[in-house]
Amino acid sequence: MRYLTSIVTFLLLLTGCVPQGNAGPQGAPGKDGATGLTGKTGIKGMTGPMGPAGSSVPADQLKKVEAFLAQNNESSNEYIVAIESYTFGLAPRITGFCFLSSHGRIFKMENKNTQVLGESITLVGKISDHHDFISLSRIAYGEDIKQYFVAATKSGMVFTTDDLKTWKSQGNISLK
């Protein structure tokens, strides 16, 4: 009996290993399967080294802003009162400078990329109808470049935005 079982097992193995002929032509590829689950977010990497210090806005760029103001001026006593840099997004990162006029108009000079300054200055909009703006400032938080801008008038009105286009009045600082 053992002898018979061994012969049958040997014959099964032998027939399983014998080639069965030539393979046919390759078929068309099947449809892609469903997308799998998204994995866990990895740990945050180390912050890179700080880049070299930047330089202030070149004088020729300020002259362009002044010329633009003179060309589109609502009144002869409007002038630039503040300049602030900005950064929007991560990839691609949009950087540039924004300029505030004494009449609350915001202009921007958007850089071509993070290495090349912009060449044109455009009007973004107007904060409000006050004609005594004196400051513009920016604060940014973290890697996602969440930032806020604040502008103030000489009379104490405070305005804020996170996109330079839609400004909200935050109230009046009592100076009395």
mmCIF file of C-alpha atoms in Angstrom:
data_model
loop_
_atom_site.group_PDB
_atom_site.id
_atom_site.type_symbol
_atom_site.label_atom_id
_atom_site.label_comp_id
_atom_site.label_asym_id
_atom_site.label_seq_id
_atom_site.Cartn_x
_atom_site.Cartn_y
_atom_site.Cartn_z
ATOM 1 C CA MET A 1 0.000 0.000 0.000
ATOM 2 C CA ARG A 2 2.808 2.339 0.865
ATOM 3 C CA TYR A 3 4.451 1.479 -2.353
ATOM 4 C CA LEU A 4 1.316 2.325 -4.342
ATOM 5 C CA THR A 5 0.830 5.670 -2.525
ATOM 6 C CA SER A 6 4.410 6.665 -3.252
ATOM 7 C CA ILE A 7 4.033 5.837 -6.969
ATOM 8 C CA VAL A 8 0.777 7.823 -7.256
ATOM 9 C CA THR A 9 2.329 10.845 -5.484
ATOM 10 C CA PHE A 10 5.389 10.639 -7.751
ATOM 11 C CA LEU A 11 3.217 10.490 -10.896
ATOM 12 C CA LEU A 12 1.135 13.492 -9.746
ATOM 13 C CA LEU A 13 4.276 15.541 -9.150
ATOM 14 C CA LEU A 14 5.702 14.469 -12.504
ATOM 15 C CA THR A 15 2.578 15.422 -14.472
ATOM 16 C CA GLY A 16 2.366 18.760 -12.644
ATOM 17 C CA CYS A 17 5.909 19.674 -13.719
ATOM 18 C CA VAL A 18 5.638 18.617 -17.360
ATOM 19 C CA PRO A 19 5.166 21.641 -19.710
ATOM 20 C CA GLN A 20 1.661 21.848 -21.143
ATOM 21 C CA GLY A 21 2.521 23.593 -24.430
ATOM 22 C CA ASN A 22 3.122 27.195 -25.575
ATOM 23 C CA ALA A 23 1.408 30.122 -23.873
ATOM 24 C CA GLY A 24 -1.128 32.086 -25.868
ATOM 25 C CA PRO A 25 -0.961 35.806 -26.682
ATOM 26 C CA GLN A 26 -0.993 38.282 -23.794
ATOM 27 C CA GLY A 27 -4.400 39.732 -22.993
ATOM 28 C CA ALA A 28 -5.303 43.390 -22.467
ATOM 29 C CA PRO A 29 -4.547 44.827 -19.024
ATOM 30 C CA GLY A 30 -7.398 44.802 -16.534
ATOM 31 C CA LYS A 31 -9.032 47.815 -14.905
ATOM 32 C CA ASP A 32 -7.248 49.559 -12.035
ATOM 33 C CA GLY A 33 -8.430 48.621 -8.576
ATOM 34 C CA ALA A 34 -9.978 51.003 -6.068
ATOM 35 C CA THR A 35 -7.698 53.490 -4.307
ATOM 36 C CA GLY A 36 -6.564 52.320 -0.894
ATOM 37 C CA LEU A 37 -6.881 54.155 2.382
ATOM 38 C CA THR A 38 -4.650 57.172 3.020
ATOM 39 C CA GLY A 39 -1.894 56.476 5.494
ATOM 40 C CA LYS A 40 -1.073 58.414 8.628
ATOM 41 C CA THR A 41 0.687 61.772 8.288
ATOM 42 C CA GLY A 42 4.365 61.497 9.009
ATOM 43 C CA ILE A 43 6.191 63.415 11.688
ATOM 44 C CA LYS A 44 7.219 66.993 10.967
ATOM 45 C CA GLY A 45 10.765 67.399 9.764
ATOM 46 C CA MET A 46 13.322 69.752 11.215
ATOM 47 C CA THR A 47 13.168 73.420 10.236
ATOM 48 C CA GLY A 48 15.839 74.357 7.722
ATOM 49 C CA PRO A 49 18.481 76.981 8.313
ATOM 50 C CA MET A 50 17.491 80.647 8.136
ATOM 51 C CA GLY A 51 18.172 82.280 4.778
ATOM 52 C CA PRO A 52 20.270 85.367 4.266
ATOM 53 C CA ALA A 53 18.831 88.697 5.385
ATOM 54 C CA GLY A 54 16.839 90.523 2.716
ATOM 55 C CA SER A 55 17.221 94.092 1.629
ATOM 56 C CA SER A 56 14.746 96.933 1.622
ATOM 57 C CA VAL A 57 12.697 97.921 -1.396
ATOM 58 C CA PRO A 58 14.903 99.475 -4.079
ATOM 59 C CA ALA A 59 14.562 103.225 -4.651
ATOM 60 C CA ASP A 60 13.484 102.744 -8.261
ATOM 61 C CA GLN A 61 10.528 100.625 -7.089
ATOM 62 C CA LEU A 62 9.445 103.370 -4.693
ATOM 63 C CA LYS A 63 9.641 105.859 -7.542
ATOM 64 C CA LYS A 64 7.350 103.600 -9.586
ATOM 65 C CA VAL A 65 4.816 103.553 -6.752
ATOM 66 C CA GLU A 66 4.953 107.330 -6.422
ATOM 67 C CA ALA A 67 4.528 107.707 -10.192
ATOM 68 C CA PHE A 68 1.571 105.326 -10.120
ATOM 69 C CA LEU A 69 0.005 107.353 -7.328
ATOM 70 C CA ALA A 70 0.544 110.600 -9.187
ATOM 71 C CA GLN A 71 -1.104 109.083 -12.264
ATOM 72 C CA ASN A 72 -4.134 107.710 -10.379
ATOM 73 C CA ASN A 73 -4.249 110.200 -7.571
ATOM 74 C CA GLU A 74 -7.588 111.092 -6.010
ATOM 75 C CA SER A 75 -6.045 114.102 -4.322
ATOM 76 C CA SER A 76 -2.726 115.905 -4.592
ATOM 77 C CA ASN A 77 -1.795 115.200 -0.959
ATOM 78 C CA GLU A 78 -1.792 111.383 -1.110
ATOM 79 C CA TYR A 79 1.512 109.664 -0.382
ATOM 80 C CA ILE A 80 2.935 106.273 0.638
ATOM 81 C CA VAL A 81 2.926 105.798 4.411
ATOM 82 C CA ALA A 82 3.871 102.118 4.818
ATOM 83 C CA ILE A 83 5.483 99.165 3.046
ATOM 84 C CA GLU A 84 5.130 95.537 4.139
ATOM 85 C CA SER A 85 6.248 92.216 2.666
ATOM 86 C CA TYR A 86 3.813 89.317 2.226
ATOM 87 C CA THR A 87 3.817 85.596 1.504
ATOM 88 C CA PHE A 88 0.830 83.541 0.393
ATOM 89 C CA GLY A 89 0.727 79.734 0.092
ATOM 90 C CA LEU A 90 3.412 77.072 0.192
ATOM 91 C CA ALA A 91 3.716 75.578 -3.274
ATOM 92 C CA PRO A 92 4.039 77.697 -5.243
ATOM 93 C CA ARG A 93 4.893 80.374 -2.703
ATOM 94 C CA ILE A 94 3.728 83.854 -3.738
ATOM 95 C CA THR A 95 5.759 86.694 -2.274
ATOM 96 C CA GLY A 96 5.889 90.433 -2.732
ATOM 97 C CA PHE A 97 5.469 93.846 -1.185
ATOM 98 C CA CYS A 98 2.340 95.825 -0.430
ATOM 99 C CA PHE A 99 2.200 99.596 -0.116
ATOM 100 C CA LEU A 100 -0.315 101.683 1.826
ATOM 101 C CA SER A 101 -1.180 105.229 0.788
ATOM 102 C CA SER A 102 -2.337 107.912 3.191
ATOM 103 C CA HIS A 103 -5.804 107.601 1.620
ATOM 104 C CA GLY A 104 -6.060 103.884 2.390
ATOM 105 C CA ARG A 105 -5.282 102.512 -1.055
ATOM 106 C CA ILE A 106 -3.302 99.242 -1.171
ATOM 107 C CA PHE A 107 -0.851 98.554 -3.990
ATOM 108 C CA LYS A 108 1.199 95.419 -4.494
ATOM 109 C CA MET A 109 4.355 94.394 -6.297
ATOM 110 C CA GLU A 110 4.181 90.607 -6.685
ATOM 111 C CA ASN A 111 7.524 88.895 -7.139
ATOM 112 C CA LYS A 112 8.062 86.615 -10.150
ATOM 113 C CA ASN A 113 9.254 83.885 -7.770
ATOM 114 C CA THR A 114 11.001 83.674 -4.408
ATOM 115 C CA GLN A 115 14.300 84.646 -6.033
ATOM 116 C CA VAL A 116 13.253 87.421 -8.466
ATOM 117 C CA LEU A 117 11.557 90.706 -7.526
ATOM 118 C CA GLY A 118 8.445 91.804 -9.353
ATOM 119 C CA GLU A 119 8.522 94.571 -11.927
ATOM 120 C CA SER A 120 4.987 95.944 -11.951
ATOM 121 C CA ILE A 121 2.891 97.585 -9.265
ATOM 122 C CA THR A 122 -0.881 97.183 -9.257
ATOM 123 C CA LEU A 123 -3.726 98.623 -7.240
ATOM 124 C CA VAL A 124 -5.322 95.952 -5.015
ATOM 125 C CA GLY A 125 -8.089 98.052 -3.523
ATOM 126 C CA LYS A 126 -9.020 100.590 -0.900
ATOM 127 C CA ILE A 127 -9.393 99.952 2.823
ATOM 128 C CA SER A 128 -11.899 102.739 3.544
ATOM 129 C CA ASP A 129 -12.646 106.396 2.782
ATOM 130 C CA HIS A 130 -10.384 107.762 5.547
ATOM 131 C CA HIS A 131 -7.534 109.999 4.361
ATOM 132 C CA ASP A 132 -5.279 109.766 7.411
ATOM 133 C CA PHE A 133 -3.752 106.265 7.243
ATOM 134 C CA ILE A 134 -0.348 106.070 8.914
ATOM 135 C CA SER A 135 0.673 102.400 9.291
ATOM 136 C CA LEU A 136 0.474 98.889 7.896
ATOM 137 C CA SER A 137 1.822 95.795 9.614
ATOM 138 C CA ARG A 138 1.787 92.023 9.115
ATOM 139 C CA ILE A 139 2.022 89.035 11.424
ATOM 140 C CA ALA A 140 2.447 85.451 10.173
ATOM 141 C CA TYR A 141 1.961 82.174 12.021
ATOM 142 C CA GLY A 142 3.692 78.845 11.363
ATOM 143 C CA GLU A 143 4.508 76.840 8.289
ATOM 144 C CA ASP A 144 1.115 77.324 6.634
ATOM 145 C CA ILE A 145 1.845 81.062 6.367
ATOM 146 C CA LYS A 146 -1.425 82.126 7.966
ATOM 147 C CA GLN A 147 -1.041 85.871 8.185
ATOM 148 C CA TYR A 148 -2.968 88.955 9.127
ATOM 149 C CA PHE A 149 -2.484 92.574 8.115
ATOM 150 C CA VAL A 150 -3.512 95.531 10.232
ATOM 151 C CA ALA A 151 -3.750 99.159 9.110
ATOM 152 C CA ALA A 152 -4.356 102.171 11.316
ATOM 153 C CA THR A 153 -5.357 105.780 10.787
ATOM 154 C CA LYS A 154 -3.987 108.812 12.590
ATOM 155 C CA SER A 155 -7.397 109.250 14.231
ATOM 156 C CA GLY A 156 -7.236 105.713 15.729
ATOM 157 C CA MET A 157 -9.354 103.603 13.336
ATOM 158 C CA VAL A 158 -8.057 100.010 13.026
ATOM 159 C CA PHE A 159 -8.697 97.712 10.028
ATOM 160 C CA THR A 160 -7.666 94.049 9.510
ATOM 161 C CA THR A 161 -7.502 91.517 6.669
ATOM 162 C CA ASP A 162 -5.888 88.197 5.781
ATOM 163 C CA ASP A 163 -5.904 88.646 1.992
ATOM 164 C CA LEU A 164 -5.240 92.393 1.338
ATOM 165 C CA LYS A 165 -8.590 92.670 -0.474
ATOM 166 C CA THR A 166 -11.377 92.434 2.102
ATOM 167 C CA TRP A 167 -10.778 94.754 5.053
ATOM 168 C CA LYS A 168 -12.801 94.734 8.266
ATOM 169 C CA SER A 169 -13.085 97.618 10.728
ATOM 170 C CA GLN A 170 -11.949 96.502 14.172
ATOM 171 C CA GLY A 171 -13.043 99.707 15.877
ATOM 172 C CA ASN A 172 -11.534 102.943 17.047
ATOM 173 C CA ILE A 173 -8.762 103.464 19.597
ATOM 174 C CA SER A 174 -9.829 106.235 21.940
ATOM 175 C CA LEU A 175 -7.009 108.765 21.957
ATOM 176 C CA LYS A 176 -8.596 111.146 24.483
#
